[in-house]
Coordinates of C-alpha atoms in Angstrom, one line a residue:
Chain A
M1 CA 45.7 12.3 -28.2
L2 CA 47.6 12.9 -24.9
D3 CA 44.4 14.5 -23.3
Y4 CA 42.7 11.2 -23.7
V5 CA 45.5 9.3 -22.1
N6 CA 45.5 11.7 -19.2
I7 CA 41.8 11.4 -18.5
I8 CA 42.1 7.5 -18.9
V9 CA 45.0 7.2 -16.5
K10 CA 43.4 9.7 -14.0
S11 CA 40.1 7.8 -13.8
I12 CA 41.8 4.4 -13.4
F13 CA 44.2 5.4 -10.6
V14 CA 43.5 8.8 -9.0
E15 CA 39.9 9.0 -9.2
N16 CA 39.2 5.2 -9.0
M17 CA 35.3 4.7 -8.8
I18 CA 35.8 2.2 -5.8
F19 CA 38.6 3.6 -3.9
A20 CA 38.0 7.2 -4.2
Y21 CA 34.2 7.3 -4.4
F22 CA 33.0 4.0 -3.2
L23 CA 30.7 3.6 -6.3
G24 CA 29.2 0.3 -7.2
M25 CA 30.1 -1.2 -3.6
C26 CA 27.2 -3.4 -3.2
S27 CA 28.0 -5.7 -6.3
Y28 CA 31.8 -5.2 -5.6
L29 CA 31.4 -6.9 -2.1
A30 CA 28.7 -9.3 -3.0
V31 CA 30.5 -10.7 -6.3
S32 CA 34.2 -10.7 -5.4
K33 CA 34.3 -14.4 -4.0
S34 CA 36.2 -15.8 -7.1
V35 CA 38.5 -14.2 -9.7
K36 CA 36.6 -15.5 -12.4
T37 CA 33.1 -14.2 -11.9
A38 CA 34.6 -11.0 -10.5
S39 CA 36.3 -10.5 -13.8
G40 CA 33.1 -11.1 -15.8
L41 CA 31.3 -8.6 -13.9
G42 CA 34.0 -6.2 -14.2
A43 CA 34.0 -6.6 -18.0
A44 CA 30.1 -6.0 -18.1
V45 CA 30.7 -2.9 -16.1
I46 CA 33.3 -1.5 -18.7
F47 CA 30.9 -2.5 -21.5
V48 CA 28.0 -0.9 -20.2
L49 CA 29.9 2.3 -19.1
V50 CA 31.4 2.9 -22.4
V51 CA 28.0 2.4 -24.1
T52 CA 25.9 4.8 -21.6
V53 CA 28.2 7.5 -20.8
P54 CA 28.5 8.8 -24.5
V55 CA 24.6 8.5 -25.0
N56 CA 23.9 10.4 -21.8
Y57 CA 26.7 13.0 -22.8
L58 CA 24.7 13.6 -26.0
L59 CA 21.5 13.9 -24.1
E60 CA 23.0 16.3 -21.4
N61 CA 24.5 18.6 -24.3
Y62 CA 21.6 18.8 -26.7
V63 CA 18.5 18.4 -24.6
L64 CA 19.0 18.9 -20.8
A65 CA 21.8 21.6 -20.1
E66 CA 20.7 25.3 -20.2
G67 CA 20.4 26.5 -23.5
A68 CA 21.2 23.1 -24.9
L69 CA 18.0 23.2 -27.3
E70 CA 19.6 25.8 -29.3
W71 CA 19.8 23.5 -32.3
L72 CA 16.1 23.6 -32.6
D73 CA 15.7 27.4 -32.7
A74 CA 17.9 30.2 -31.9
S75 CA 15.4 31.6 -29.3
Y76 CA 16.0 28.5 -27.3
G77 CA 19.7 29.3 -27.1
I78 CA 21.6 30.5 -24.0
N79 CA 21.0 34.2 -24.8
G80 CA 17.6 33.5 -26.4
D81 CA 14.1 34.7 -25.1
N82 CA 12.9 31.1 -24.4
T83 CA 16.1 29.7 -22.7
M84 CA 15.3 26.4 -20.8
D85 CA 17.0 24.6 -18.3
L86 CA 15.9 21.2 -18.0
S87 CA 18.7 19.9 -15.9
F88 CA 16.6 19.1 -13.0
L89 CA 15.2 16.1 -15.3
S90 CA 18.6 14.7 -15.7
F91 CA 18.4 11.9 -13.0
I92 CA 15.2 10.5 -14.5
M93 CA 16.4 10.8 -18.0
F94 CA 20.0 9.3 -17.2
I95 CA 18.5 6.2 -15.2
A96 CA 15.9 5.6 -18.0
V97 CA 18.7 5.7 -20.6
V98 CA 20.8 3.2 -18.4
A99 CA 17.9 0.9 -17.8
S100 CA 16.8 0.8 -21.3
I101 CA 20.3 0.4 -22.7
V102 CA 21.0 -2.5 -20.6
Q103 CA 18.0 -4.1 -21.7
L104 CA 18.9 -3.4 -25.2
V105 CA 22.4 -4.6 -25.0
E106 CA 21.3 -7.8 -23.4
M107 CA 19.0 -8.6 -26.1
I108 CA 21.6 -7.7 -28.9
V109 CA 24.5 -9.6 -27.2
E110 CA 22.2 -12.7 -26.7
K111 CA 21.3 -12.7 -30.3
F112 CA 24.6 -11.8 -32.0
A113 CA 27.2 -13.1 -29.6
P114 CA 26.1 -15.9 -27.5
A115 CA 29.4 -16.7 -26.3
L116 CA 29.9 -13.2 -24.8
Y117 CA 26.2 -13.6 -23.5
G118 CA 27.3 -16.9 -21.8
A119 CA 30.1 -14.9 -20.0
L120 CA 28.4 -11.6 -19.1
G121 CA 24.6 -12.8 -19.4
I122 CA 23.9 -13.1 -15.7
F123 CA 25.4 -9.8 -14.8
L124 CA 24.0 -7.5 -17.2
P125 CA 20.5 -7.1 -15.5
L126 CA 22.3 -6.5 -12.2
I127 CA 24.2 -3.5 -13.8
A128 CA 21.2 -1.4 -14.4
V129 CA 21.1 -0.6 -10.7
N130 CA 25.0 -0.6 -10.1
C131 CA 25.7 3.0 -8.6
S132 CA 28.8 3.1 -10.8
I133 CA 26.9 3.3 -14.1
L134 CA 24.7 6.2 -12.8
G135 CA 27.6 7.7 -10.9
G136 CA 29.7 7.6 -14.2
A137 CA 26.9 9.7 -15.9
L138 CA 26.6 12.2 -13.1
F139 CA 30.3 12.6 -12.8
M140 CA 30.4 13.4 -16.5
Q141 CA 27.8 15.8 -16.0
E142 CA 29.5 17.5 -13.0
R143 CA 32.9 17.7 -14.8
Q144 CA 31.7 19.1 -18.1
Y145 CA 34.0 17.2 -20.6
A146 CA 34.7 19.1 -23.7
S147 CA 34.0 16.6 -26.2
I148 CA 32.2 13.2 -26.6
G149 CA 35.6 11.6 -27.1
E150 CA 36.8 12.8 -23.6
A151 CA 33.5 11.6 -22.0
T152 CA 34.1 8.2 -23.5
A153 CA 37.7 8.2 -22.4
F154 CA 36.5 8.9 -18.9
A155 CA 34.0 6.0 -19.0
F156 CA 36.6 3.5 -20.4
G157 CA 39.1 4.5 -17.7
S158 CA 36.5 4.4 -14.9
G159 CA 35.3 0.9 -16.2
I160 CA 38.9 -0.4 -16.2
G161 CA 39.5 1.2 -12.6
W162 CA 36.3 -0.7 -11.4
W163 CA 37.4 -4.0 -13.1
L164 CA 41.0 -3.7 -11.5
A165 CA 39.4 -3.2 -8.1
I166 CA 37.2 -6.0 -8.2
V167 CA 39.7 -8.4 -9.5
A168 CA 42.3 -7.5 -7.1
L169 CA 40.0 -7.9 -4.1
A170 CA 38.7 -11.3 -5.5
A171 CA 42.3 -12.4 -5.7
I172 CA 43.0 -11.4 -2.1
R173 CA 39.8 -13.2 -0.9
E174 CA 40.7 -16.3 -2.4
K175 CA 43.8 -16.5 -0.5
I176 CA 42.4 -15.1 2.9
R177 CA 40.6 -18.4 3.3
Y178 CA 44.0 -19.8 4.6
S179 CA 44.3 -17.2 7.3
N180 CA 43.1 -17.1 10.8
V181 CA 40.8 -14.1 10.9
P182 CA 38.8 -13.4 14.1
A183 CA 35.4 -15.1 13.8
P184 CA 33.2 -12.0 14.0
L185 CA 35.2 -10.3 11.2
R186 CA 35.0 -13.2 8.9
G187 CA 33.4 -12.4 5.4
L188 CA 32.1 -8.9 5.3
G189 CA 34.2 -7.4 8.0
I190 CA 37.6 -8.3 6.8
T191 CA 36.6 -7.5 3.2
F192 CA 35.8 -3.8 4.4
I193 CA 39.3 -3.7 6.0
I194 CA 41.0 -5.1 3.0
T195 CA 39.1 -2.4 0.8
G196 CA 40.2 0.4 3.2
L197 CA 43.9 -0.6 3.0
M198 CA 43.8 -0.9 -0.7
G199 CA 42.1 2.5 -0.9
I200 CA 44.9 3.9 1.2
A201 CA 47.4 2.3 -1.1
F202 CA 45.6 4.0 -4.1
M203 CA 46.0 7.2 -2.3
A204 CA 49.7 7.1 -3.2
F205 CA 48.4 8.2 -6.8
L206 CA 46.8 11.4 -5.5
G207 CA 50.0 13.2 -5.9
I208 CA 50.1 12.6 -9.6
K209 CA 49.5 15.8 -11.5
L210 CA 48.0 15.1 -15.0
Chain B
M1 CA -12.8 -8.3 7.2
S2 CA -12.6 -5.5 9.6
T3 CA -13.0 -7.9 12.6
Q4 CA -10.0 -10.0 11.5
K5 CA -8.0 -7.1 10.4
E6 CA -4.6 -7.3 11.9
S7 CA -3.7 -4.0 13.8
L8 CA -0.9 -1.9 12.5
F9 CA 1.1 -2.3 15.6
S10 CA 0.8 -5.8 16.2
K11 CA 3.7 -7.9 17.4
K12 CA 4.5 -9.1 14.0
N13 CA 4.4 -5.5 12.5
M14 CA 6.8 -4.2 15.2
K15 CA 9.2 -6.9 14.4
L16 CA 9.5 -5.3 10.9
I17 CA 10.7 -2.1 12.6
K18 CA 13.0 -3.7 15.2
D19 CA 15.0 -6.3 12.8
P20 CA 16.6 -4.0 10.6
L21 CA 17.8 -2.0 13.4
N22 CA 20.2 -4.8 14.5
D23 CA 20.0 -8.3 13.3
S24 CA 19.1 -7.7 9.6
N25 CA 20.7 -4.3 9.5
P26 CA 20.8 -3.1 5.8
I27 CA 24.4 -1.9 6.0
S28 CA 26.2 -4.2 8.4
I29 CA 24.2 -7.5 7.5
Q30 CA 22.3 -7.3 4.4
V31 CA 25.3 -5.2 2.8
L32 CA 23.0 -2.8 0.9
G33 CA 23.4 0.8 0.3
I34 CA 27.1 1.0 1.2
C35 CA 28.2 3.5 -1.6
S36 CA 26.5 6.5 -0.1
A37 CA 27.0 5.4 3.5
L38 CA 30.8 5.8 3.2
A39 CA 31.3 8.7 1.0
I40 CA 29.4 11.3 2.9
T41 CA 30.0 10.7 6.6
I42 CA 33.0 13.2 7.0
M43 CA 30.6 15.6 8.9
L44 CA 27.6 14.7 11.2
E45 CA 25.3 17.2 9.6
N46 CA 25.8 15.7 5.9
A47 CA 25.2 12.2 7.2
F48 CA 22.0 13.4 8.8
V49 CA 20.6 15.2 5.7
M50 CA 21.6 12.1 3.6
S51 CA 19.8 9.8 6.1
M52 CA 16.6 12.0 6.2
S53 CA 16.6 12.0 2.3
V54 CA 17.0 8.2 2.3
L55 CA 14.2 7.8 4.9
F56 CA 11.7 10.1 2.9
V57 CA 12.5 8.3 -0.5
L58 CA 12.3 4.8 0.9
I59 CA 9.0 5.3 2.7
M60 CA 7.5 7.0 -0.1
A61 CA 8.7 4.4 -2.7
N62 CA 7.9 1.5 -0.6
V63 CA 4.2 2.8 0.0
V64 CA 3.6 3.7 -3.5
V65 CA 5.0 0.5 -5.1
S66 CA 3.0 -1.6 -2.6
L67 CA 0.0 0.3 -3.5
I68 CA 0.2 -0.3 -7.3
R69 CA 1.9 -3.7 -6.8
N70 CA -0.9 -5.7 -8.5
L71 CA -0.8 -3.2 -11.6
I72 CA 2.9 -3.6 -12.4
P73 CA 3.6 -6.0 -15.2
D74 CA 6.4 -8.4 -13.9
K75 CA 8.7 -7.8 -16.8
I76 CA 9.0 -4.1 -16.7
R77 CA 8.9 -3.7 -12.8
I78 CA 12.6 -2.7 -12.4
I79 CA 11.9 0.3 -15.0
V80 CA 8.6 1.2 -13.1
Q81 CA 10.3 1.1 -9.9
L82 CA 13.5 3.2 -11.1
V83 CA 11.0 6.0 -12.4
I84 CA 9.1 6.1 -9.1
V85 CA 12.3 6.4 -7.2
A86 CA 13.7 8.9 -9.6
T87 CA 10.8 11.2 -9.3
L88 CA 11.1 11.0 -5.6
V89 CA 14.9 11.7 -5.6
I90 CA 14.4 14.7 -8.0
T91 CA 11.9 16.3 -5.5
V92 CA 14.4 15.7 -2.7
D93 CA 17.4 17.0 -4.7
Q94 CA 15.2 20.3 -5.5
I95 CA 14.4 20.9 -1.9
L96 CA 18.0 20.4 -0.7
K97 CA 19.2 22.8 -3.2
A98 CA 16.5 25.3 -2.2
Y99 CA 16.9 25.2 1.6
V100 CA 20.3 23.6 2.4
Y101 CA 22.4 24.7 -0.6
E102 CA 25.8 24.2 1.1
V103 CA 25.1 20.7 2.2
S104 CA 23.7 19.8 -1.1
K105 CA 26.9 21.0 -2.9
Q106 CA 29.0 18.9 -0.6
L107 CA 26.8 15.8 -1.2
S108 CA 27.3 16.5 -5.0
V109 CA 26.3 13.3 -6.9
F110 CA 25.4 11.2 -4.1
V111 CA 21.9 12.7 -3.8
G112 CA 21.3 11.4 -7.4
L113 CA 22.8 8.1 -6.4
I114 CA 20.0 7.5 -3.8
I115 CA 18.1 6.3 -7.1
T116 CA 20.5 3.4 -7.2
N117 CA 20.8 2.9 -3.7
C118 CA 20.6 -0.8 -3.1
I119 CA 18.5 -0.5 0.1
I120 CA 15.7 1.2 -1.9
M121 CA 15.6 -1.2 -4.7
G122 CA 16.3 -4.2 -2.5
R123 CA 13.3 -3.3 -0.2
L124 CA 11.1 -2.7 -3.2
E125 CA 12.0 -6.0 -4.7
A126 CA 11.9 -8.0 -1.5
F127 CA 9.2 -6.4 0.4
A128 CA 7.0 -3.9 -1.3
L129 CA 6.0 -6.1 -4.1
G130 CA 4.6 -8.6 -1.8
N131 CA 3.0 -6.8 0.9
K132 CA 0.2 -4.4 1.7
P133 CA 1.0 -0.7 2.2
G134 CA 1.0 -0.6 6.1
P135 CA 3.6 -3.3 6.6
A136 CA 5.6 -1.8 3.7
F137 CA 5.5 1.5 5.6
L138 CA 6.8 0.1 8.7
D139 CA 9.4 -2.0 6.9
A140 CA 10.6 1.1 5.3
I141 CA 10.8 3.1 8.6
G142 CA 12.9 0.2 10.0
N143 CA 15.4 -0.2 7.1
A144 CA 15.9 3.6 7.0
F145 CA 16.5 3.9 10.6
G146 CA 18.9 1.1 10.5
Y147 CA 20.8 2.8 7.8
T148 CA 20.6 6.3 9.8
W149 CA 22.0 5.1 13.1
I150 CA 25.2 3.5 11.3
L151 CA 25.7 6.7 9.3
L152 CA 25.2 9.1 12.5
V153 CA 27.8 6.8 14.3
V154 CA 30.4 6.8 11.5
G155 CA 29.6 10.4 11.0
F156 CA 30.0 11.3 14.6
V157 CA 33.5 9.6 15.1
R158 CA 34.7 11.0 11.9
E159 CA 33.8 14.4 12.7
V160 CA 34.9 14.3 16.5
F161 CA 38.6 13.1 15.8
G162 CA 39.0 14.5 12.3
S163 CA 37.8 18.2 12.7
G164 CA 37.3 18.3 16.6
S165 CA 33.8 19.4 16.2
V166 CA 30.2 18.1 16.5
W167 CA 27.7 19.4 14.0
G168 CA 29.9 22.1 13.1
I169 CA 30.4 23.4 16.5
K170 CA 34.1 23.3 17.7
F171 CA 34.9 22.0 21.2
I172 CA 38.6 22.0 20.8
P173 CA 40.0 25.5 21.2
D174 CA 42.4 26.6 18.7
S175 CA 45.1 27.4 21.1
W176 CA 45.3 23.5 22.0
L177 CA 46.6 22.9 18.4
I178 CA 50.3 22.2 17.6
D179 CA 50.4 25.0 15.1
N180 CA 49.4 27.3 17.8
G181 CA 51.9 26.2 20.2
G182 CA 49.7 23.6 21.8
F183 CA 49.8 19.9 22.2
Y184 CA 46.9 18.4 20.1
E185 CA 46.4 17.7 16.4
H186 CA 43.4 16.5 14.7
N187 CA 43.8 13.2 13.1
G188 CA 43.7 13.6 9.4
L189 CA 43.3 10.0 8.5
M190 CA 39.8 10.5 9.7
L191 CA 39.0 12.9 7.0
L192 CA 40.0 10.3 4.2
S193 CA 37.5 8.0 2.8
P194 CA 39.0 4.5 3.6
I195 CA 38.7 5.3 7.3
A196 CA 35.0 4.9 6.9
L197 CA 35.4 1.4 5.8
F198 CA 37.4 0.7 8.9
L199 CA 34.6 2.2 11.2
V200 CA 31.9 0.2 9.5
A201 CA 34.0 -2.9 10.1
S202 CA 34.4 -2.2 13.8
V203 CA 30.6 -1.8 14.0
I204 CA 30.4 -5.2 12.2
W205 CA 32.9 -6.8 14.7
V206 CA 31.0 -5.5 17.6
Q207 CA 27.5 -6.6 16.2
R208 CA 28.7 -10.0 15.4
S209 CA 30.6 -10.6 18.8
K210 CA 27.2 -9.9 20.6
N211 CA 25.3 -12.1 18.4
R212 CA 27.3 -15.0 17.3
K213 CA 24.6 -16.4 14.9
L214 CA 25.5 -13.9 12.3
I215 CA 29.1 -15.0 11.8
E216 CA 29.9 -15.9 8.2
E217 CA 32.2 -18.5 6.7
N218 CA 35.4 -17.1 5.4

């Protein structure tokens, strides 16, 4: 149990998607003008990450990785005669999974939870091409989590971290309207600087050993 | 047809190349493709390899999508584009792993993330779907170089002040360092990721001070 908590805390604060890796910056900068829409997009990112990362985890461990096809026949196993390493296909498989799951989720949510669709609807299609979703899958592959539970915990933590970052930025941007920013820095420039300062603040968490 | 055919290097087409270098730069004005631009600019070499990968993928994807633009059903165009881009990125990834393995290790997941790089999807959606292959090719070159020069500037500044070298060649002798009894110390801040944001903000500041039309509302 503690393992899961560790992974979640680590992926929210220490390895924050935005402040440590800059993933999903495009929508982070574009949709952070008001707290309400930012929070909606953040919730959609959490949701899609939690759905896609476990699916990609299964795909990685039962189809793509070296010797992962062992369940078909022992000779495909890691010491078999026909060992296959399909990991070069992982980009195309992951992005196909993400794009189709997003489409599917959109249809299911529209049918069964119209209220949720109203809140997330416009953001869902955007998310298929959000770097943080594919980034989540690729980090999952790189870090080799031991079980599907750990991969899900990582996805949940990263999503929360992304949500936290965009809501915090939106709150600051709502207030910054009242300050006198140098004209050429207004809008995009000052947002970059704020994000940088927030990133430096988040580095305080780097010392935490989990 | 052929007599009225517009030359590939007409004034209008040259504008496609020139505009993204400055007034509609993908990074500093259109805010596309920031993710990778910031994470991999610690060394000039990484920034260069990344730019060349994006250049290749963007040109090929723009031309291919533009060639088959009338065949793609509108509803599934995003998936079609993603598949084309993903195929190109796999090619790039395999080539990098074969020839510059060290750099490819350092770029880690960011090569794969070229797939979701907003510059590529943005240009495919905004330009390639509605234009002929010739202009799409020029548009890709313009945008890729607009991306490249910002990456190279940020990578250069970070490497010079952060590690005292250019392209991996040290120009500050070790005897100057404080650890060895000298007077100089590298600026460790330059190696941290947030500094890239400040550098891009400075580029934006300079660019918008020169061309005041680009200034936004708060």
